[in-house]
Amino acid sequence: VKISLLNDFNFPSWVKHTKPSAIDDLIGYASQPDFISFALGLPDQSFLPKAVLTEVTNDIIENEIDAFQYSPPLEELKTEIVKLMHLRGVSCDEKQIFLTSGGQQGLNLLVTLLLERGQPVILEELVYPGILQSLKPFSPEILTVPTDLKTGMDVEAVERILKSGVKPAFIYIVADGSNPLGVNLALDKRKRLAELANTYGVPIIEDDPYGFLNYSNQLPCIKSFGGENIFYVGSFSKIFSPALRTGWVVVPECFLPLLVSLKESFDVNIATFGQRITMGLLRKNIFESHMQILCSAYRERRDKMILSLNQYFPTEISFETPDSGFFIWVNFIENINTTLMLEKSLNAKVSYIPSQSFSAIAGAKHTSGMRLNFSYSSSQQIEEGIKRLAETY
Ligand code: PMP
């Protein structure tokens, strides 16, 4: 007798409504031969500084066998992160840095710490699905604000919500190279959002995995304009490698004991090897040259994708040129449903993520957009993939 476990188990209601994400569905495709993936936010691991990585890794294996043990967070890595935060315009010290197993865990920890069940949160209408996954167990009231594709989150809409007396647990934002929209929040809006956080006593979770990947001038992060209630989430996933599972959050010092005990329930201190490799790479002083290599390679791929979009979709779509991050957001001018179009494009061996997968509130409002990743495929693949896409819709 076949038993449907999902129906028989008495799961809490949020679990019953959990569906696999489009991203999970599309991971498998990326490894098929001749498949071109514009779907996932993958860095190109061929840009890893292999010689230095080998040296650093060998040194850890030879001399620091504790790297394979449960061990306390690496204080020296925090010192390196303090220097990186300076580059993002933030002065902080080691006592405000908490190391995480990647940015996603930083989000999970902060959401768990700040959000009461059922409380409101402010998100953009189209949002990084990972934050939605973190929110789900808390069944929050999701309040959304629109995004301008040139200047980012509608901060006036945020202000209207706050003025109305609503007290959200936090505002979540990816201000640089937004995922999924690719936009950078304009400088004046950064300052205004930081002011609002301060005036209304509402925390901001600033998720910044792409803040160092800029293709024109870099803007200081929102945290640099504000105080203690702006919580910054950083990650080495896009800088070095997601497999290192190394990220951090910048929080007031008094948060650290809470985060320590909360993190213990997630995974204890097991990312030690990744942390040591990250620290070894940073100490070799390769950060700036490595970022230059990444930024110039990704800029070239971004430009190739824009060129190919203009060449193969001359009039049907609209898009902006992103100044940071990994994604170009494309809107179809006619009412094309990109969710329905996906099957045809998978048959043509090219993938993207349809706009509906990023809806903060489930519904059919955003149906004619798609997120295209340009960091992972070579220029040649980018041209071929865009050509295939243009033939499928
Ligand atoms: N936030 C955003 C906006 C992301 O795009 C990602 C990765 N796709 C993450 C957080 C999490 O990254 P990681 O856990 O690998 O640091």
CSV table of C-alpha atoms and ligand atoms in Angstrom, one decimal:
chain,number,residue,atom,x,y,z
A,1,VAL,CA,0.0,0.0,0.0
A,2,LYS,CA,1.5,3.3,-1.0
A,3,ILE,CA,1.1,5.8,1.8
A,4,SER,CA,1.4,9.5,1.0
A,5,LEU,CA,3.5,10.6,3.8
A,6,LEU,CA,2.8,14.3,3.2
A,7,ASN,CA,-0.9,13.8,3.8
A,8,ASP,CA,-0.5,11.4,6.7
A,9,PHE,CA,1.9,13.5,8.7
A,10,ASN,CA,0.5,16.1,10.9
A,11,PHE,CA,2.8,18.9,9.6
A,12,PRO,CA,2.3,22.5,10.7
A,13,SER,CA,0.4,24.5,8.2
A,14,TRP,CA,3.4,26.4,6.7
A,15,VAL,CA,5.0,23.0,5.8
A,16,LYS,CA,1.9,21.9,4.0
A,17,HIS,CA,2.1,24.9,1.8
A,18,THR,CA,5.8,24.5,1.0
A,19,LYS,CA,6.5,23.8,-2.7
A,20,PRO,CA,9.9,23.1,-4.3
A,21,SER,CA,11.4,26.4,-5.5
A,22,ALA,CA,12.0,27.0,-9.2
A,23,ILE,CA,15.7,27.3,-8.4
A,24,ASP,CA,15.8,23.7,-7.0
A,25,ASP,CA,14.0,22.5,-10.1
A,26,LEU,CA,16.5,24.1,-12.4
A,27,ILE,CA,19.8,23.1,-10.6
A,28,GLY,CA,19.8,19.7,-12.3
A,29,TYR,CA,19.6,21.1,-15.8
A,30,ALA,CA,22.8,23.2,-15.5
A,31,SER,CA,25.0,20.1,-15.7
A,32,GLN,CA,23.5,18.6,-18.8
A,33,PRO,CA,25.8,18.7,-21.9
A,34,ASP,CA,25.2,21.6,-24.2
A,35,PHE,CA,22.7,23.1,-21.8
A,36,ILE,CA,23.1,26.9,-21.2
A,37,SER,CA,22.0,28.0,-17.8
A,38,PHE,CA,21.0,31.6,-17.2
A,39,ALA,CA,18.8,30.5,-14.3
A,40,LEU,CA,21.0,30.3,-11.3
A,41,GLY,CA,23.2,32.9,-9.5
A,42,LEU,CA,26.4,31.0,-10.0
A,43,PRO,CA,29.8,32.5,-9.9
A,44,ASP,CA,32.3,31.2,-12.5
A,45,GLN,CA,34.6,29.0,-10.4
A,46,SER,CA,37.2,29.0,-13.2
A,47,PHE,CA,38.2,32.5,-11.9
A,48,LEU,CA,39.3,31.1,-8.6
A,49,PRO,CA,42.9,32.1,-7.9
A,50,LYS,CA,44.0,28.4,-8.1
A,51,ALA,CA,47.7,28.8,-7.3
A,52,VAL,CA,47.1,30.8,-4.1
A,53,LEU,CA,44.2,28.5,-3.2
A,54,THR,CA,46.4,25.5,-3.5
A,55,GLU,CA,49.1,27.1,-1.4
A,56,VAL,CA,46.7,28.2,1.3
A,57,THR,CA,44.8,24.9,1.4
A,58,ASN,CA,48.0,22.8,1.6
A,59,ASP,CA,49.3,25.0,4.4
A,60,ILE,CA,46.1,24.4,6.4
A,61,ILE,CA,46.3,20.7,5.9
A,62,GLU,CA,50.0,20.6,6.8
A,63,ASN,CA,50.0,23.0,9.7
A,64,GLU,CA,46.4,23.6,11.0
A,65,ILE,CA,44.8,20.2,11.5
A,66,ASP,CA,42.3,21.9,13.9
A,67,ALA,CA,40.6,23.3,10.8
A,68,PHE,CA,38.9,19.9,10.6
A,69,GLN,CA,37.6,20.1,14.1
A,70,TYR,CA,34.7,21.9,15.8
A,71,SER,CA,36.3,25.1,16.8
A,72,PRO,CA,35.4,28.6,17.8
A,73,PRO,CA,34.9,31.3,15.1
A,74,LEU,CA,38.1,32.6,13.6
A,75,GLU,CA,38.9,35.9,15.2
A,76,GLU,CA,41.6,36.8,12.6
A,77,LEU,CA,39.0,36.4,9.8
A,78,LYS,CA,36.8,38.9,11.6
A,79,THR,CA,39.8,41.3,11.4
A,80,GLU,CA,39.9,40.8,7.7
A,81,ILE,CA,36.2,41.4,7.4
A,82,VAL,CA,36.4,44.7,9.3
A,83,LYS,CA,38.8,45.9,6.6
A,84,LEU,CA,36.3,44.8,3.9
A,85,MET,CA,33.5,46.6,5.7
A,86,HIS,CA,35.6,49.8,5.5
A,87,LEU,CA,35.6,49.4,1.7
A,88,ARG,CA,31.8,49.4,1.9
A,89,GLY,CA,31.9,52.6,4.0
A,90,VAL,CA,31.2,51.0,7.4
A,91,SER,CA,33.4,51.4,10.5
A,92,CYS,CA,32.9,48.6,12.8
A,93,ASP,CA,35.1,46.3,14.9
A,94,GLU,CA,35.5,42.6,15.4
A,95,LYS,CA,33.0,42.6,18.3
A,96,GLN,CA,30.2,43.4,15.9
A,97,ILE,CA,31.0,40.7,13.4
A,98,PHE,CA,29.4,37.3,13.6
A,99,LEU,CA,30.6,34.6,11.2
A,100,THR,CA,27.9,32.4,9.5
A,101,SER,CA,27.9,29.5,7.2
A,102,GLY,CA,27.0,31.7,4.2
A,103,GLY,CA,24.7,34.7,3.7
A,104,GLN,CA,21.6,32.5,3.7
A,105,GLN,CA,22.3,31.5,7.2
A,106,GLY,CA,22.9,35.1,8.2
A,107,LEU,CA,19.4,35.9,6.8
A,108,ASN,CA,17.9,32.9,8.7
A,109,LEU,CA,19.5,33.9,12.0
A,110,LEU,CA,18.4,37.5,11.7
A,111,VAL,CA,14.8,36.6,10.7
A,112,THR,CA,14.6,34.2,13.6
A,113,LEU,CA,15.9,36.8,16.0
A,114,LEU,CA,13.7,39.8,14.8
A,115,LEU,CA,10.4,38.3,13.7
A,116,GLU,CA,7.5,37.5,15.9
A,117,ARG,CA,5.0,35.0,14.3
A,118,GLY,CA,2.5,36.9,12.1
A,119,GLN,CA,4.2,40.2,12.4
A,120,PRO,CA,4.5,42.4,9.3
A,121,VAL,CA,7.7,42.7,7.2
A,122,ILE,CA,8.4,45.0,4.3
A,123,LEU,CA,9.7,43.5,1.1
A,124,GLU,CA,9.8,44.5,-2.6
A,125,GLU,CA,7.1,43.0,-4.8
A,126,LEU,CA,9.8,40.9,-6.6
A,127,VAL,CA,12.3,39.5,-4.1
A,128,TYR,CA,15.1,37.0,-3.5
A,129,PRO,CA,13.3,33.6,-2.9
A,130,GLY,CA,15.7,32.7,-0.1
A,131,ILE,CA,14.3,35.4,2.2
A,132,LEU,CA,10.8,34.0,1.5
A,133,GLN,CA,12.0,30.6,2.6
A,134,SER,CA,13.4,32.0,5.8
A,135,LEU,CA,10.2,33.9,6.5
A,136,LYS,CA,7.8,31.0,5.9
A,137,PRO,CA,7.9,29.3,9.3
A,138,PHE,CA,6.8,32.6,10.9
A,139,SER,CA,3.8,33.2,8.6
A,140,PRO,CA,4.5,37.0,8.5
A,141,GLU,CA,2.2,39.6,7.1
A,142,ILE,CA,4.1,40.5,3.9
A,143,LEU,CA,3.7,44.2,3.0
A,144,THR,CA,5.2,45.0,-0.4
A,145,VAL,CA,6.5,48.1,-2.1
A,146,PRO,CA,7.2,48.5,-5.8
A,147,THR,CA,10.7,48.8,-7.3
A,148,ASP,CA,11.8,51.4,-9.9
A,149,LEU,CA,14.0,49.5,-12.4
A,150,LYS,CA,16.5,52.5,-12.5
A,151,THR,CA,16.7,53.6,-8.9
A,152,GLY,CA,15.5,50.6,-6.8
A,153,MET,CA,13.0,50.2,-4.0
A,154,ASP,CA,10.2,52.8,-3.7
A,155,VAL,CA,11.4,54.4,-0.5
A,156,GLU,CA,8.4,56.8,-0.4
A,157,ALA,CA,6.1,53.8,-0.4
A,158,VAL,CA,8.1,52.4,2.6
A,159,GLU,CA,7.6,55.8,4.3
A,160,ARG,CA,3.8,55.7,3.7
A,161,ILE,CA,3.6,52.3,5.4
A,162,LEU,CA,5.6,53.5,8.4
A,163,LYS,CA,3.7,56.8,8.7
A,164,SER,CA,0.4,54.8,8.8
A,165,GLY,CA,1.5,53.4,12.1
A,166,VAL,CA,2.4,49.9,11.0
A,167,LYS,CA,5.4,48.5,12.9
A,168,PRO,CA,7.2,46.0,10.8
A,169,ALA,CA,9.7,43.6,12.2
A,170,PHE,CA,12.2,44.7,9.5
A,171,ILE,CA,12.6,46.0,5.9
A,172,TYR,CA,14.6,43.5,3.7
A,173,ILE,CA,16.7,44.8,0.8
A,174,VAL,CA,19.5,43.9,-1.6
A,175,ALA,CA,20.7,47.4,-2.4
A,176,ASP,CA,23.5,46.5,-4.8
A,177,GLY,CA,22.9,44.3,-7.8
A,178,SER,CA,19.5,43.4,-6.6
A,179,ASN,CA,18.4,39.8,-6.9
A,180,PRO,CA,16.3,39.5,-9.0
A,181,LEU,CA,16.1,42.9,-10.6
A,182,GLY,CA,19.7,43.8,-11.0
A,183,VAL,CA,19.2,47.4,-9.9
A,184,ASN,CA,21.3,49.5,-7.5
A,185,LEU,CA,19.5,51.6,-4.9
A,186,ALA,CA,20.1,55.2,-5.7
A,187,LEU,CA,22.4,57.1,-3.3
A,188,ASP,CA,19.7,59.5,-2.1
A,189,LYS,CA,17.3,56.6,-1.4
A,190,ARG,CA,20.0,54.8,0.6
A,191,LYS,CA,20.3,57.9,2.9
A,192,ARG,CA,16.5,58.2,3.1
A,193,LEU,CA,16.0,54.6,4.0
A,194,ALA,CA,18.7,54.8,6.7
A,195,GLU,CA,16.9,57.9,8.1
A,196,LEU,CA,13.5,56.1,8.1
A,197,ALA,CA,15.0,53.1,9.9
A,198,ASN,CA,16.3,55.5,12.5
A,199,THR,CA,13.2,57.8,12.8
A,200,TYR,CA,10.7,54.9,13.0
A,201,GLY,CA,13.0,52.5,14.9
A,202,VAL,CA,12.5,49.8,12.2
A,203,PRO,CA,15.4,47.5,11.5
A,204,ILE,CA,16.7,47.0,8.0
A,205,ILE,CA,18.3,43.7,6.9
A,206,GLU,CA,20.7,44.7,4.2
A,207,ASP,CA,21.7,41.6,2.2
A,208,ASP,CA,24.9,42.4,0.3
A,209,PRO,CA,26.3,39.4,-1.5
A,210,TYR,CA,27.0,41.4,-4.7
A,211,GLY,CA,28.3,44.7,-3.1
A,212,PHE,CA,31.9,44.1,-4.2
A,213,LEU,CA,30.9,43.2,-7.8
A,214,ASN,CA,30.5,46.6,-9.4
A,215,TYR,CA,30.9,47.4,-13.1
A,216,SER,CA,31.0,51.2,-12.8
A,217,ASN,CA,31.3,53.2,-9.5
A,218,GLN,CA,30.7,51.5,-6.2
A,219,LEU,CA,28.2,53.1,-3.8
A,220,PRO,CA,28.5,52.9,0.0
A,221,CYS,CA,26.1,50.4,1.5
A,222,ILE,CA,23.0,51.5,3.4
A,223,LYS,CA,24.6,50.5,6.7
A,224,SER,CA,27.2,53.2,6.1
A,225,PHE,CA,24.5,55.9,6.5
A,226,GLY,CA,22.8,54.5,9.5
A,227,GLY,CA,23.1,53.2,13.0
A,228,GLU,CA,22.7,50.0,15.0
A,229,ASN,CA,19.4,48.9,13.6
A,230,ILE,CA,20.8,48.3,10.1
A,231,PHE,CA,21.9,44.7,10.0
A,232,TYR,CA,24.4,43.9,7.3
A,233,VAL,CA,24.6,40.4,5.8
A,234,GLY,CA,27.8,39.6,3.8
A,235,SER,CA,29.0,36.5,2.0
A,236,PHE,CA,32.2,35.1,0.3
A,237,SER,CA,30.0,32.9,-2.0
A,238,LYS,CA,30.2,35.3,-5.0
A,239,ILE,CA,33.6,36.7,-4.1
A,240,PHE,CA,35.5,33.3,-3.8
A,241,SER,CA,33.2,30.3,-3.7
A,242,PRO,CA,29.8,29.2,-2.3
A,243,ALA,CA,31.3,25.9,-1.3
A,244,LEU,CA,33.4,27.7,1.4
A,245,ARG,CA,30.0,28.4,3.2
A,246,THR,CA,31.5,31.5,4.8
A,247,GLY,CA,29.6,34.6,5.4
A,248,TRP,CA,29.1,37.2,8.2
A,249,VAL,CA,26.6,39.6,9.7
A,250,VAL,CA,27.4,43.0,11.2
A,251,VAL,CA,25.2,43.6,14.3
A,252,PRO,CA,25.4,45.4,17.6
A,253,GLU,CA,27.8,43.7,20.0
A,254,CYS,CA,25.0,42.7,22.4
A,255,PHE,CA,23.4,40.5,19.7
A,256,LEU,CA,26.4,38.1,19.6
A,257,PRO,CA,25.5,35.9,22.5
A,258,LEU,CA,22.0,35.5,21.1
A,259,LEU,CA,23.4,34.6,17.7
A,260,VAL,CA,25.8,32.1,19.2
A,261,SER,CA,23.1,30.2,20.9
A,262,LEU,CA,20.7,30.4,17.9
A,263,LYS,CA,23.4,29.2,15.5
A,264,GLU,CA,24.1,26.2,17.6
A,265,SER,CA,20.7,24.9,16.8
A,266,PHE,CA,21.4,25.3,13.1
A,267,ASP,CA,24.9,23.8,12.6
A,268,VAL,CA,27.5,24.4,15.4
A,269,ASN,CA,30.9,25.7,14.3
A,270,ILE,CA,31.5,23.4,11.4
A,271,ALA,CA,32.6,25.7,8.6
A,272,THR,CA,36.0,26.0,10.0
A,273,PHE,CA,37.9,24.8,7.0
A,274,GLY,CA,36.0,27.3,4.7
A,275,GLN,CA,36.7,30.1,7.1
A,276,ARG,CA,40.5,29.2,7.2
A,277,ILE,CA,40.7,29.1,3.5
A,278,THR,CA,38.9,32.4,3.2
A,279,MET,CA,41.2,34.0,5.7
A,280,GLY,CA,44.3,32.5,4.0
A,281,LEU,CA,43.2,34.0,0.7
A,282,LEU,CA,42.5,37.4,2.2
A,283,ARG,CA,45.9,37.4,4.0
A,284,LYS,CA,47.7,36.9,0.7
A,285,ASN,CA,46.5,40.4,-0.3
A,286,ILE,CA,44.8,39.2,-3.4
A,287,PHE,CA,41.3,40.6,-2.7
A,288,GLU,CA,41.7,43.7,-4.8
A,289,SER,CA,43.3,42.1,-7.8
A,290,HIS,CA,40.9,39.2,-7.6
A,291,MET,CA,37.9,41.5,-7.6
A,292,GLN,CA,39.4,43.4,-10.6
A,293,ILE,CA,39.6,40.1,-12.5
A,294,LEU,CA,36.0,39.1,-11.6
A,295,CYS,CA,34.6,42.6,-12.3
A,296,SER,CA,36.2,42.9,-15.7
A,297,ALA,CA,35.2,39.4,-16.7
A,298,TYR,CA,31.6,39.7,-15.5
A,299,ARG,CA,31.4,43.2,-17.1
A,300,GLU,CA,32.4,41.7,-20.4
A,301,ARG,CA,29.7,39.0,-20.1
A,302,ARG,CA,27.1,41.5,-19.0
A,303,ASP,CA,27.9,43.6,-22.1
A,304,LYS,CA,27.8,40.5,-24.3
A,305,MET,CA,24.3,39.6,-23.0
A,306,ILE,CA,23.1,43.2,-23.6
A,307,LEU,CA,24.5,43.1,-27.1
A,308,SER,CA,22.9,39.7,-27.8
A,309,LEU,CA,19.5,40.8,-26.4
A,310,ASN,CA,19.5,43.9,-28.6
A,311,GLN,CA,20.5,41.7,-31.6
A,312,TYR,CA,18.1,38.8,-31.2
A,313,PHE,CA,15.1,40.6,-29.5
A,314,PRO,CA,15.3,44.0,-31.3
A,315,THR,CA,11.9,45.3,-30.1
A,316,GLU,CA,10.0,42.8,-28.0
A,317,ILE,CA,11.7,43.4,-24.6
A,318,SER,CA,12.9,46.1,-22.3
A,319,PHE,CA,15.7,46.0,-19.8
A,320,GLU,CA,18.3,48.1,-17.9
A,321,THR,CA,22.0,47.7,-17.8
A,322,PRO,CA,22.9,46.5,-14.2
A,323,ASP,CA,25.9,48.2,-12.5
A,324,SER,CA,26.4,45.4,-10.1
A,325,GLY,CA,25.8,41.8,-9.4
A,326,PHE,CA,24.9,38.8,-11.6
A,327,PHE,CA,21.5,39.5,-13.2
A,328,ILE,CA,19.7,41.3,-16.1
A,329,TRP,CA,16.0,41.6,-15.6
A,330,VAL,CA,14.1,41.4,-18.9
A,331,ASN,CA,10.4,42.4,-19.3
A,332,PHE,CA,8.4,41.4,-22.4
A,333,ILE,CA,6.5,44.3,-23.8
A,334,GLU,CA,3.7,42.1,-25.0
A,335,ASN,CA,1.9,40.0,-22.5
A,336,ILE,CA,4.1,36.9,-22.7
A,337,ASN,CA,3.8,34.5,-19.8
A,338,THR,CA,7.4,33.6,-19.0
A,339,THR,CA,6.3,30.7,-16.7
A,340,LEU,CA,4.5,29.1,-19.6
A,341,MET,CA,7.4,29.8,-21.9
A,342,LEU,CA,9.9,28.0,-19.7
A,343,GLU,CA,9.1,24.5,-20.9
A,344,LYS,CA,9.8,25.4,-24.5
A,345,SER,CA,13.1,27.0,-23.5
A,346,LEU,CA,14.2,24.0,-21.5
A,347,ASN,CA,13.6,21.9,-24.6
A,348,ALA,CA,15.8,24.3,-26.5
A,349,LYS,CA,18.4,23.7,-23.7
A,350,VAL,CA,18.4,27.2,-22.2
A,351,SER,CA,17.0,28.2,-18.8
A,352,TYR,CA,16.1,31.4,-16.9
A,353,ILE,CA,13.9,32.0,-13.9
A,354,PRO,CA,10.4,33.4,-14.7
A,355,SER,CA,9.2,36.5,-12.8
A,356,GLN,CA,6.5,34.6,-11.0
A,357,SER,CA,9.1,32.7,-8.9
A,358,PHE,CA,10.1,36.0,-7.3
A,359,SER,CA,6.7,37.2,-6.3
A,360,ALA,CA,6.8,38.1,-2.6
A,361,ILE,CA,3.0,37.5,-2.5
A,362,ALA,CA,1.8,34.5,-4.6
A,363,GLY,CA,-0.3,35.7,-7.4
A,364,ALA,CA,-0.3,36.3,-11.1
A,365,LYS,CA,0.7,40.0,-11.1
A,366,HIS,CA,4.2,39.6,-12.5
A,367,THR,CA,4.1,37.2,-15.4
A,368,SER,CA,6.0,38.7,-18.2
A,369,GLY,CA,9.5,39.1,-16.8
A,370,MET,CA,12.6,36.9,-16.5
A,371,ARG,CA,15.8,36.9,-14.6
A,372,LEU,CA,18.9,36.2,-16.7
A,373,ASN,CA,22.2,35.4,-15.1
A,374,PHE,CA,25.3,36.5,-17.0
A,375,SER,CA,28.2,35.5,-14.6
A,376,TYR,CA,28.3,31.8,-15.3
A,377,SER,CA,28.3,31.3,-19.0
A,378,SER,CA,31.1,32.2,-21.5
A,379,SER,CA,30.5,35.0,-24.0
A,380,GLN,CA,30.0,32.4,-26.7
A,381,GLN,CA,27.4,30.6,-24.6
A,382,ILE,CA,25.7,33.8,-23.8
A,383,GLU,CA,25.2,34.7,-27.5
A,384,GLU,CA,24.1,31.2,-28.3
A,385,GLY,CA,21.7,31.0,-25.3
A,386,ILE,CA,20.0,34.4,-26.1
A,387,LYS,CA,19.6,33.3,-29.7
A,388,ARG,CA,17.9,30.1,-28.5
A,389,LEU,CA,15.7,32.0,-26.1
A,390,ALA,CA,14.6,34.4,-28.9
A,391,GLU,CA,13.6,31.4,-31.0
A,392,THR,CA,11.4,29.9,-28.3
A,393,TYR,CA,9.0,32.6,-27.3
B,1,PMP,N1,21.1,36.7,-0.7
B,1,PMP,C1,21.0,36.8,-2.0
B,1,PMP,C2,20.4,38.0,-2.6
B,1,PMP,C3,21.6,35.9,-2.9
B,1,PMP,O1,21.5,36.0,-4.2
B,1,PMP,C4,22.2,34.7,-2.3
B,1,PMP,C5,22.7,33.6,-3.1
B,1,PMP,N2,22.1,33.3,-4.3
B,1,PMP,C6,22.3,34.6,-0.9
B,1,PMP,C7,21.7,35.6,-0.1
B,1,PMP,C8,22.9,33.4,-0.2
B,1,PMP,O2,24.1,33.1,-0.5
B,1,PMP,P1,25.1,32.3,0.3
B,1,PMP,O3,24.3,31.6,1.4
B,1,PMP,O4,25.8,31.3,-0.6
B,1,PMP,O5,26.1,33.2,0.9
